[in-house]
Amino acid sequence: MFKPEKFIDEKVAELKGQIKGNAVIGISGGVDSTTAAILVNKAIGKNLKGILVDTGYMRKNEIGYNEKMLKSLGVNTRVIDASERFYAKLKDVIEPEQKRKIIGELFIRVFEEVAEKEKAEYFIQGTIAPDWIESGGGLRDTIKSHHNVGGLPKDIKFEIVEPLRDLYKDEVRLVGQKLGLPEEVYQRQPFPGPGLAVRILGEPTKEKAEIIREACAIVEEEIEKASKNKEMVRPWQYFAVLLPSKTVGVHGDVRAYGNIVVVRAVESKDGMSASYSKMPHSVLERISVRITNTLKQHINRVVFDITNKPPGTIEYE
Ligand code: XMP
């Protein structure tokens, strides 16, 4: 059985021996990178600099929320707005693996710039076991290149340290809990490093990022409200995906021609397999009505994904 206290003691001792200088950590605000940041903070304190990169593909209000939360946890944090750089690099890119590689590389380039200024030689990542397993670690097939593994460029200028790389999500949550993270943080649903870019099928333009950001916020708010009201149990992960195809609809008596949003909600333990959430139709209906009202100009159809993993993956790219 996994013992979080033992893991923390041993890892902090190991990190103290391993990191001999300044380190930077890319924090997305998710459970993995936040837990990694607290763990490394315990080992090297102020020699750690937390970096929140706004890629332009973050969830609604994410940057402000994370900045506040990390500061309250004592992590020295800085926000870097690189959104226009990400949008520019992803112009005309539609192939999922290419998207992931471009995002992985740009992340590293942004961190290298920060590391140089901070005179850091170490780069901490919140990589966990499923990230490298799905990226083709060992003898396995590449399912998708997680931005922090298969998406990394070959010529990295600093040493990468991944304190959580042998853990699964449920174990990371236990470590986060023991380290004193607030429940809303260690119980947070996962969010992929490449962010909303892999929830926009086709070219992830700034305009589409705004649309899916709003749709994801609606899915999260409605599901969290319904869970609080005991209409349903909060699923393991829940979000929206923007499809590139258009369908015909009608607003009043006027023809509409708009995109489709998929609602994806799954149950899982560690993300390696998943089953779709059997959530109530009443909640789905509220989501559908709100999305088509709020995003009237763009979206005229909402569908619910009933695919398990396998054969689907949780994210669409
Ligand atoms: P898939 O889509 O492979 O996702 O079934 C499994 C879990 O991993 C998350 N995910 C990622 N997390 N970097 C991450 O840190 C990534 O590149 C990435 N891709 C997928 C996904 O949200 C799900 O929880």
Tab-separated table of C-alpha atoms and ligand atoms in Angstrom:
chain	number	residue	atom	x	y	z
A	1	MET	CA	0.000	0.000	0.000
A	2	PHE	CA	1.217	3.508	-0.879
A	3	LYS	CA	2.360	5.517	2.156
A	4	PRO	CA	2.378	9.263	1.417
A	5	GLU	CA	4.366	10.247	4.591
A	6	LYS	CA	7.166	7.820	3.708
A	7	PHE	CA	7.206	9.053	0.113
A	8	ILE	CA	7.426	12.709	1.253
A	9	ASP	CA	10.271	12.087	3.735
A	10	GLU	CA	12.320	10.084	1.285
A	11	LYS	CA	11.691	12.411	-1.665
A	12	VAL	CA	12.518	15.607	0.244
A	13	ALA	CA	15.811	14.033	1.420
A	14	GLU	CA	16.579	12.897	-2.131
A	15	LEU	CA	15.772	16.347	-3.607
A	16	LYS	CA	18.023	18.064	-1.048
A	17	GLY	CA	20.915	15.944	-2.275
A	18	GLN	CA	20.037	16.286	-5.937
A	19	ILE	CA	19.325	20.019	-6.377
A	20	LYS	CA	22.446	22.093	-5.817
A	21	GLY	CA	21.353	25.556	-6.922
A	22	ASN	CA	18.332	27.422	-8.244
A	23	ALA	CA	15.393	25.643	-9.798
A	24	VAL	CA	12.330	26.740	-11.747
A	25	ILE	CA	9.044	24.872	-11.878
A	26	GLY	CA	6.284	25.189	-14.435
A	27	ILE	CA	3.024	25.229	-12.487
A	28	SER	CA	-0.285	24.764	-14.230
A	29	GLY	CA	-2.316	24.938	-11.019
A	30	GLY	CA	-3.288	21.297	-11.386
A	31	VAL	CA	-2.735	18.750	-8.625
A	32	ASP	CA	0.498	17.363	-10.082
A	33	SER	CA	2.514	20.516	-10.591
A	34	THR	CA	1.204	22.141	-7.397
A	35	THR	CA	2.115	19.058	-5.352
A	36	ALA	CA	5.553	18.930	-7.007
A	37	ALA	CA	6.062	22.618	-6.197
A	38	ILE	CA	5.228	22.191	-2.491
A	39	LEU	CA	7.445	19.108	-2.253
A	40	VAL	CA	10.442	20.854	-3.846
A	41	ASN	CA	9.716	24.005	-1.824
A	42	LYS	CA	10.099	21.841	1.294
A	43	ALA	CA	13.498	20.702	0.067
A	44	ILE	CA	15.066	23.889	-1.328
A	45	GLY	CA	12.788	26.753	-0.159
A	46	LYS	CA	13.459	30.123	-1.757
A	47	ASN	CA	15.801	28.613	-4.367
A	48	LEU	CA	12.650	27.458	-6.138
A	49	LYS	CA	10.868	29.850	-8.506
A	50	GLY	CA	7.365	28.908	-9.607
A	51	ILE	CA	6.372	30.006	-13.103
A	52	LEU	CA	2.774	30.218	-14.300
A	53	VAL	CA	2.785	30.446	-18.077
A	54	ASP	CA	-0.357	31.836	-19.645
A	55	THR	CA	-0.405	29.849	-22.869
A	56	GLY	CA	-3.713	31.324	-24.017
A	57	TYR	CA	-5.202	27.838	-23.566
A	58	MET	CA	-5.887	28.036	-19.836
A	59	ARG	CA	-9.304	27.690	-18.253
A	60	LYS	CA	-11.378	30.748	-17.401
A	61	ASN	CA	-9.930	32.735	-14.445
A	62	GLU	CA	-7.215	30.081	-14.081
A	63	ILE	CA	-4.149	32.304	-13.958
A	64	GLY	CA	-5.496	34.665	-11.284
A	65	TYR	CA	-6.840	31.795	-9.198
A	66	ASN	CA	-3.552	29.873	-9.357
A	67	GLU	CA	-1.405	32.867	-8.613
A	68	LYS	CA	-3.371	33.610	-5.458
A	69	MET	CA	-3.480	29.973	-4.349
A	70	LEU	CA	0.272	29.415	-4.857
A	71	LYS	CA	1.202	32.589	-3.031
A	72	SER	CA	-0.991	31.521	-0.118
A	73	LEU	CA	0.909	28.214	-0.068
A	74	GLY	CA	4.213	30.049	0.184
A	75	VAL	CA	5.470	29.285	-3.322
A	76	ASN	CA	7.428	32.116	-4.911
A	77	THR	CA	5.402	32.562	-8.116
A	78	ARG	CA	5.570	34.645	-11.299
A	79	VAL	CA	3.125	34.889	-14.206
A	80	ILE	CA	4.363	35.061	-17.782
A	81	ASP	CA	1.905	35.883	-20.526
A	82	ALA	CA	3.103	33.971	-23.580
A	83	SER	CA	-0.332	33.575	-25.160
A	84	GLU	CA	0.405	35.443	-28.392
A	85	ARG	CA	3.540	33.358	-28.902
A	86	PHE	CA	1.548	30.143	-28.507
A	87	TYR	CA	-1.213	31.294	-30.881
A	88	ALA	CA	1.386	32.287	-33.479
A	89	LYS	CA	3.284	28.970	-33.282
A	90	LEU	CA	0.055	26.989	-33.606
A	91	LYS	CA	-1.201	28.861	-36.638
A	92	ASP	CA	-2.458	26.370	-39.265
A	93	VAL	CA	-1.492	23.394	-37.059
A	94	ILE	CA	-4.192	20.728	-36.946
A	95	GLU	CA	-2.379	17.445	-36.352
A	96	PRO	CA	-2.657	16.469	-32.632
A	97	GLU	CA	0.882	15.150	-32.157
A	98	GLN	CA	2.315	18.187	-33.923
A	99	LYS	CA	0.270	20.462	-31.634
A	100	ARG	CA	1.580	18.659	-28.560
A	101	LYS	CA	5.209	18.810	-29.748
A	102	ILE	CA	4.986	22.537	-30.559
A	103	ILE	CA	3.422	23.304	-27.165
A	104	GLY	CA	6.008	21.136	-25.349
A	105	GLU	CA	8.860	22.888	-27.128
A	106	LEU	CA	7.543	26.415	-26.583
A	107	PHE	CA	6.965	25.687	-22.886
A	108	ILE	CA	10.607	24.722	-22.570
A	109	ARG	CA	11.829	27.766	-24.515
A	110	VAL	CA	9.830	30.081	-22.231
A	111	PHE	CA	11.227	28.315	-19.159
A	112	GLU	CA	14.761	28.475	-20.523
A	113	GLU	CA	14.434	32.240	-20.837
A	114	VAL	CA	13.235	32.481	-17.238
A	115	ALA	CA	15.861	30.015	-16.015
A	116	GLU	CA	18.611	32.082	-17.590
A	117	LYS	CA	17.412	35.219	-15.814
A	118	GLU	CA	17.032	33.363	-12.514
A	119	LYS	CA	20.366	31.564	-12.989
A	120	ALA	CA	18.566	28.247	-12.549
A	121	GLU	CA	20.116	24.976	-13.605
A	122	TYR	CA	17.223	22.728	-12.716
A	123	PHE	CA	13.776	22.502	-14.147
A	124	ILE	CA	11.122	20.727	-12.068
A	125	GLN	CA	8.142	19.094	-13.752
A	126	GLY	CA	5.015	17.538	-12.264
A	127	THR	CA	5.169	14.525	-14.604
A	128	ILE	CA	3.334	11.479	-13.247
A	129	ALA	CA	3.411	7.827	-14.337
A	130	PRO	CA	0.548	7.828	-16.895
A	131	ASP	CA	2.198	10.789	-18.704
A	132	TRP	CA	5.306	8.841	-19.675
A	133	ILE	CA	3.506	5.506	-20.036
A	134	GLU	CA	1.140	7.020	-22.636
A	135	SER	CA	4.000	8.891	-24.269
A	136	GLY	CA	5.583	5.557	-25.199
A	137	GLY	CA	7.831	5.130	-22.145
A	138	GLY	CA	9.709	1.815	-22.034
A	139	LEU	CA	8.472	-0.693	-24.547
A	140	ARG	CA	5.022	0.787	-25.085
A	141	ASP	CA	3.272	2.327	-28.042
A	142	THR	CA	2.845	6.127	-28.099
A	143	ILE	CA	-0.822	6.858	-27.393
A	144	LYS	CA	-0.228	10.602	-27.158
A	145	SER	CA	2.875	12.642	-26.418
A	146	HIS	CA	2.176	14.336	-23.109
A	147	HIS	CA	3.577	17.841	-23.391
A	148	ASN	CA	5.988	17.254	-20.553
A	149	VAL	CA	7.384	13.967	-21.927
A	150	GLY	CA	7.247	13.120	-25.634
A	151	GLY	CA	6.727	16.807	-26.432
A	152	LEU	CA	10.088	17.834	-24.970
A	153	PRO	CA	12.761	19.088	-27.356
A	154	LYS	CA	16.107	17.206	-27.478
A	155	ASP	CA	18.404	20.172	-26.779
A	156	ILE	CA	17.241	21.174	-23.302
A	157	LYS	CA	19.612	23.495	-21.481
A	158	PHE	CA	18.928	22.388	-17.924
A	159	GLU	CA	18.547	19.293	-15.814
A	160	ILE	CA	14.998	18.020	-15.518
A	161	VAL	CA	13.792	16.792	-12.113
A	162	GLU	CA	10.481	14.926	-11.877
A	163	PRO	CA	9.734	14.067	-8.239
A	164	LEU	CA	6.327	12.478	-8.947
A	165	ARG	CA	7.209	10.425	-12.003
A	166	ASP	CA	6.491	7.038	-10.376
A	167	LEU	CA	3.130	8.031	-8.899
A	168	TYR	CA	-0.435	7.678	-10.150
A	169	LYS	CA	-3.005	10.432	-9.780
A	170	ASP	CA	-4.706	9.003	-6.687
A	171	GLU	CA	-1.300	8.732	-4.989
A	172	VAL	CA	-0.421	12.326	-5.940
A	173	ARG	CA	-3.672	13.469	-4.324
A	174	LEU	CA	-2.699	11.671	-1.089
A	175	VAL	CA	0.728	13.329	-1.144
A	176	GLY	CA	-0.878	16.723	-1.833
A	177	GLN	CA	-3.280	16.210	1.065
A	178	LYS	CA	-0.441	15.294	3.442
A	179	LEU	CA	1.514	18.351	2.303
A	180	GLY	CA	-1.387	20.531	3.420
A	181	LEU	CA	-2.923	21.529	0.087
A	182	PRO	CA	-6.519	22.740	0.425
A	183	GLU	CA	-9.067	20.073	-0.519
A	184	GLU	CA	-10.270	22.098	-3.518
A	185	VAL	CA	-6.748	21.835	-4.884
A	186	TYR	CA	-5.860	18.192	-4.235
A	187	GLN	CA	-9.337	17.074	-5.328
A	188	ARG	CA	-9.245	19.216	-8.466
A	189	GLN	CA	-10.056	17.497	-11.681
A	190	PRO	CA	-7.061	16.909	-13.980
A	191	PHE	CA	-6.265	19.405	-16.711
A	192	PRO	CA	-3.885	18.529	-19.555
A	193	GLY	CA	-0.646	20.492	-19.907
A	194	PRO	CA	-1.375	21.531	-23.528
A	195	GLY	CA	-4.605	22.895	-22.125
A	196	LEU	CA	-7.555	23.870	-24.252
A	197	ALA	CA	-5.466	23.480	-27.427
A	198	VAL	CA	-6.206	19.736	-27.355
A	199	ARG	CA	-9.907	20.435	-26.790
A	200	ILE	CA	-10.141	22.388	-30.037
A	201	LEU	CA	-10.110	19.967	-32.943
A	202	GLY	CA	-8.440	21.636	-35.887
A	203	GLU	CA	-6.454	24.880	-35.732
A	204	PRO	CA	-6.502	26.201	-32.140
A	205	THR	CA	-7.010	29.888	-32.921
A	206	LYS	CA	-7.428	32.584	-30.274
A	207	GLU	CA	-11.109	32.953	-31.197
A	208	LYS	CA	-11.746	29.212	-30.772
A	209	ALA	CA	-9.835	29.267	-27.478
A	210	GLU	CA	-12.271	31.914	-26.205
A	211	ILE	CA	-15.238	29.765	-27.253
A	212	ILE	CA	-14.042	26.553	-25.647
A	213	ARG	CA	-12.886	28.414	-22.517
A	214	GLU	CA	-16.463	29.614	-22.015
A	215	ALA	CA	-17.974	26.188	-22.827
A	216	CYS	CA	-15.611	24.428	-20.393
A	217	ALA	CA	-16.477	26.954	-17.674
A	218	ILE	CA	-20.199	26.280	-18.195
A	219	VAL	CA	-19.712	22.492	-18.014
A	220	GLU	CA	-17.659	22.849	-14.823
A	221	GLU	CA	-20.053	25.279	-13.154
A	222	GLU	CA	-23.214	23.298	-13.924
A	223	ILE	CA	-21.702	19.958	-12.872
A	224	GLU	CA	-20.224	21.387	-9.681
A	225	LYS	CA	-23.511	23.075	-8.803
A	226	ALA	CA	-25.455	19.861	-9.434
A	227	SER	CA	-22.975	17.875	-7.341
A	228	LYS	CA	-23.255	20.316	-4.447
A	229	ASN	CA	-27.044	20.020	-4.682
A	230	LYS	CA	-26.692	16.210	-4.553
A	231	GLU	CA	-28.267	15.771	-7.984
A	232	MET	CA	-25.213	13.749	-8.993
A	233	VAL	CA	-21.748	12.731	-7.802
A	234	ARG	CA	-18.988	14.912	-9.242
A	235	PRO	CA	-17.291	12.927	-12.036
A	236	TRP	CA	-13.517	12.348	-12.113
A	237	GLN	CA	-13.119	14.725	-15.065
A	238	TYR	CA	-15.567	16.905	-17.026
A	239	PHE	CA	-15.096	19.434	-19.786
A	240	ALA	CA	-16.128	20.546	-23.273
A	241	VAL	CA	-14.534	19.946	-26.682
A	242	LEU	CA	-14.999	22.058	-29.809
A	243	LEU	CA	-15.544	20.137	-33.035
A	244	PRO	CA	-14.555	21.731	-36.345
A	245	SER	CA	-17.599	20.533	-38.262
A	246	LYS	CA	-20.692	22.711	-38.642
A	247	THR	CA	-24.349	21.767	-38.551
A	248	VAL	CA	-27.535	23.553	-39.502
A	249	GLY	CA	-29.714	24.887	-36.712
A	250	VAL	CA	-32.379	27.490	-36.151
A	251	HIS	CA	-32.533	30.608	-33.952
A	252	GLY	CA	-36.167	31.770	-33.734
A	253	ASP	CA	-37.088	31.372	-37.386
A	254	VAL	CA	-33.631	32.198	-38.745
A	255	ARG	CA	-31.274	29.558	-40.107
A	256	ALA	CA	-28.066	29.101	-38.127
A	257	TYR	CA	-24.913	27.301	-39.235
A	258	GLY	CA	-22.606	26.711	-36.293
A	259	ASN	CA	-20.086	24.402	-34.652
A	260	ILE	CA	-20.682	21.490	-32.283
A	261	VAL	CA	-19.590	21.291	-28.657
A	262	VAL	CA	-19.097	17.892	-27.045
A	263	VAL	CA	-19.656	17.432	-23.324
A	264	ARG	CA	-17.204	14.860	-21.944
A	265	ALA	CA	-17.520	13.573	-18.372
A	266	VAL	CA	-15.779	10.427	-17.139
A	267	GLU	CA	-15.237	8.252	-14.109
A	268	SER	CA	-11.722	6.950	-13.547
A	269	LYS	CA	-9.173	6.115	-10.866
A	270	ASP	CA	-5.924	7.052	-12.524
A	271	GLY	CA	-6.821	8.174	-16.052
A	272	MET	CA	-5.459	4.965	-17.577
A	273	SER	CA	-8.965	3.682	-18.198
A	274	ALA	CA	-12.296	5.441	-17.824
A	275	SER	CA	-16.018	5.018	-18.253
A	276	TYR	CA	-18.349	7.752	-19.336
A	277	SER	CA	-20.343	9.389	-16.565
A	278	LYS	CA	-23.998	8.354	-16.304
A	279	MET	CA	-24.946	11.863	-15.298
A	280	PRO	CA	-28.582	13.011	-15.179
A	281	HIS	CA	-30.234	14.311	-18.350
A	282	SER	CA	-31.557	17.297	-16.424
A	283	VAL	CA	-27.973	18.492	-15.819
A	284	LEU	CA	-27.012	17.799	-19.426
A	285	GLU	CA	-29.978	19.819	-20.589
A	286	ARG	CA	-28.986	22.809	-18.448
A	287	ILE	CA	-25.471	22.643	-19.891
A	288	SER	CA	-26.780	22.435	-23.449
A	289	VAL	CA	-29.196	25.354	-23.040
A	290	ARG	CA	-26.574	27.535	-21.379
A	291	ILE	CA	-23.903	26.812	-23.986
A	292	THR	CA	-26.194	27.459	-26.949
A	293	ASN	CA	-27.525	30.662	-25.341
A	294	THR	CA	-24.166	32.051	-24.233
A	295	LEU	CA	-22.312	31.089	-27.408
A	296	LYS	CA	-25.233	31.668	-29.797
A	297	GLN	CA	-23.032	33.181	-32.500
A	298	HIS	CA	-20.855	30.084	-32.746
A	299	ILE	CA	-22.514	26.978	-31.317
A	300	ASN	CA	-25.913	25.555	-32.223
A	301	ARG	CA	-25.511	21.917	-31.173
A	302	VAL	CA	-24.303	20.144	-28.020
A	303	VAL	CA	-23.680	16.387	-27.854
A	304	PHE	CA	-22.699	14.075	-24.983
A	305	ASP	CA	-19.860	11.585	-25.433
A	306	ILE	CA	-20.709	8.032	-24.323
A	307	THR	CA	-17.329	6.462	-25.138
A	308	ASN	CA	-15.285	4.629	-22.505
A	309	LYS	CA	-11.469	4.466	-22.416
A	310	PRO	CA	-10.513	2.235	-24.127
A	311	PRO	CA	-11.349	2.540	-26.960
A	312	GLY	CA	-11.538	6.362	-26.658
A	313	THR	CA	-9.039	8.401	-24.675
A	314	ILE	CA	-10.329	10.967	-22.193
A	315	GLU	CA	-9.141	14.007	-24.137
A	316	TYR	CA	-9.800	14.149	-27.884
A	317	GLU	CA	-6.210	14.679	-29.049
B	1	XMP	P1	-6.069	10.671	-22.067
B	1	XMP	O1	-6.641	11.694	-22.972
B	1	XMP	O2	-4.722	10.193	-22.527
B	1	XMP	O3	-5.809	11.400	-20.704
B	1	XMP	O4	-6.989	9.538	-21.794
B	1	XMP	C1	-5.519	10.779	-19.490
B	1	XMP	C2	-5.413	11.872	-18.439
B	1	XMP	O5	-4.257	12.674	-18.696
B	1	XMP	C3	-4.605	14.019	-18.954
B	1	XMP	N1	-3.715	14.478	-20.033
B	1	XMP	C4	-2.578	15.159	-19.836
B	1	XMP	N2	-2.013	15.605	-18.702
B	1	XMP	N3	-0.253	16.529	-19.989
B	1	XMP	C5	-0.856	16.324	-18.799
B	1	XMP	O6	-0.337	16.767	-17.776
B	1	XMP	C6	-0.756	16.108	-21.160
B	1	XMP	O7	-0.189	16.323	-22.218
B	1	XMP	C7	-2.002	15.385	-21.076
B	1	XMP	N4	-2.767	14.818	-22.012
B	1	XMP	C8	-3.835	14.261	-21.354
B	1	XMP	C9	-6.063	13.997	-19.368
B	1	XMP	O8	-6.717	15.242	-19.111
B	1	XMP	C10	-6.586	12.854	-18.517
B	1	XMP	O9	-6.880	13.264	-17.203
